[in-house]
Amino acid sequence: MEHAPAWLTSSLIYLSAAVIAVPVARALGLGSIIGYLTAGIVIGPWGLGLVSNVEDILHFAEFGVVLMLFLVGLELEPRRLWALRRPIFGWGSAQVGACAALLLAAAVVAGTPWRIALVAALGLALSSTAIALQVFGERNLLRTSSGQAGFSILLFQDVAAIPILALLPLLGRAPRPTSDGNLWLEAATIVAVVGGIILGGRLALRPLLRWIARSRTPEIFTAAALLLVVAIAALMQLVGLSMALGAFLAGVLLAESEYRRELETDIEPFKGLLLGLFFIAVGMSIDFGVLAASPGLMAAIVAGFLVAKAAVIWLLARGMGVPLAERPVFTVLLAQGGEFAFVVFQSAAGARVFPAETASLLIGAVAVSMLLGPLLLVAADRLLVPRLAGAGRPQLEELSEPQDAPVIIAGFGRYGQMIGRLLNAQGIRATVLDHDADMIEAARIFGYTVHYGDATRLDLLRTAGAAQASVLVVAVDDVDQSLRIVELAKEHFPHLALVARARDVTHWNALRDRGVMHVQREVFESSLLSGRTVLEMLGYAPHEAREHAMRFRRHNLELFEKMYPHHRDRARMIAVVKQGRAQLEEQMARERAEREERLQRGAERTPGWSGDPNP
């Protein structure tokens, strides 16, 4: 019986580890990254020992970072990148310079030789682009002030890695070739490659992609997208530049292309898989032998550089105007070590700046910091963010006086405000509750009476008059809070009529499961009105557009009622939806045919009329 090829066995190990570890980590609230890192530790040399060629895997997996930077570049049009030039080179250089200076000073004071201290400080000043951008993306923070600030600093770090690597041969003890003009040749080569990428991106890439797209072969377009990134990465590495930086530059050049979305769709799956493999390789690369030999020193290095970087980054975040509630996440993501530090320390050992044991110690410290990062994020989310989110906001007293209005409105956002204004116009009193202090202050400026309080608390509902009220309107944004309010009302105030807002179909079903019969989807009615407008703009008479919209509304509500009994059986529910859609399309087709027939008969009875209802 033949043995399985090595690549097949390795693939089985990697995929099995990821499939087991990542869902467990997500279920524990630790995030996918720590799942990948843990999987790497378990299957690596210091775990079960299932994989030994860690360095080769790490080099291959770094391509995930390259693909990620390409996709980030696709989201940035050149004019947006130009607008970010000041934060990139201003705040980015401030972060790298200040962190490196502080770490250098601490290392020299501790008695470390200045060459080792300088390289260690420069490497540890860098942050993980892969982890930071992935977390910013998962939290939808990339377009916020903290996301833009973090992206600017990370992009500068990718650029800064180039001169840091160029500095290593000058600091090392390895013999160096004499300079005979080769430096000028190398510089000219770099300029030519970067210029070629920019010029080629402007003149050749779009026509080439258009030509490939005409073949109407999706797999070839995917192959072309990967070829584009691989070729640019290879060119950049050939001249000693950052592969990730080259991929980012290519993405920016294609950001205005008509194929941007298709490129994103094709590359996204490869990026996710390779990034996961990268984090697994980082977990495997942690040298627990070094950690066990010098646990105190390892702990001191990790704690020291995390605290020093965090202090500098927190001050920078304040200067950059990052909101207080976003600073903990921003600080944690940029304080941990980065993947380029692995390259810097390995190159430093090769240039004999310091011995291989020191490189292993520093690489281990960076890997441990990347392992600690997700845990620190969880701690920040639970301990710091909730407190800071309310800092600086107006302090309001909770509702304490008993109320006796017939209606209680929980949540005074866009949805609750419309209901409150309608009731107010009819002279109907309502007790309004909300826990957003800024929104309450804004509502009070316009003369609305809104009480501060969390409607998920039973005591507050009692104070709001739930025992005497007739109707409770559940208009809060958060789905979980909405369901808790409904459960409280059903259990303690069963006489209350409940009117609830549903965010989506899942929320609608959950409310119905709890016995709420009056449920409105938040965008349903407004979407129908917009649809009526579209029909009118396409030539339908207003009464016809209204009739079609109302018929669609009735059909949709009936379909929801038919779907509800099967919402826990996905296959059956999909079948009901498809059947309902087919019935609606058949009914609409018959009505269109009847309408056209009526118009045709009218045209025959009216000579000279074209049959167009809106000539």
mmCIF file of C-alpha atoms in Angstrom, residues 414-415 500-505 519-531 552 556:
data_model
loop_
_atom_site.group_PDB
_atom_site.id
_atom_site.type_symbol
_atom_site.label_atom_id
_atom_site.label_comp_id
_atom_site.label_asym_id
_atom_site.label_seq_id
_atom_site.Cartn_x
_atom_site.Cartn_y
_atom_site.Cartn_z
ATOM 1 C CA ARG A 414 -35.351 56.617 13.854
ATOM 2 C CA TYR A 415 -38.107 54.017 14.249
ATOM 3 C CA ALA A 500 -42.218 45.270 17.819
ATOM 4 C CA ARG A 501 -39.693 46.249 15.206
ATOM 5 C CA ALA A 502 -37.884 43.408 13.392
ATOM 6 C CA ARG A 503 -34.453 43.958 11.891
ATOM 7 C CA ASP A 504 -34.656 40.965 9.528
ATOM 8 C CA VAL A 505 -36.435 37.661 8.911
ATOM 9 C CA VAL A 519 -44.241 42.808 14.089
ATOM 10 C CA GLN A 520 -43.057 45.267 11.463
ATOM 11 C CA ARG A 521 -39.875 44.890 9.435
ATOM 12 C CA GLU A 522 -38.051 48.176 9.681
ATOM 13 C CA VAL A 523 -37.474 48.869 5.964
ATOM 14 C CA PHE A 524 -40.394 46.971 4.426
ATOM 15 C CA GLU A 525 -42.926 49.779 3.990
ATOM 16 C CA SER A 526 -40.353 52.376 2.909
ATOM 17 C CA SER A 527 -38.953 49.925 0.349
ATOM 18 C CA LEU A 528 -42.432 49.414 -1.092
ATOM 19 C CA LEU A 529 -42.903 53.182 -1.451
ATOM 20 C CA SER A 530 -39.579 53.415 -3.263
ATOM 21 C CA GLY A 531 -40.640 50.540 -5.511
ATOM 22 C CA PHE A 552 -46.965 42.591 -3.606
ATOM 23 C CA ASN A 556 -45.294 39.075 0.973
#
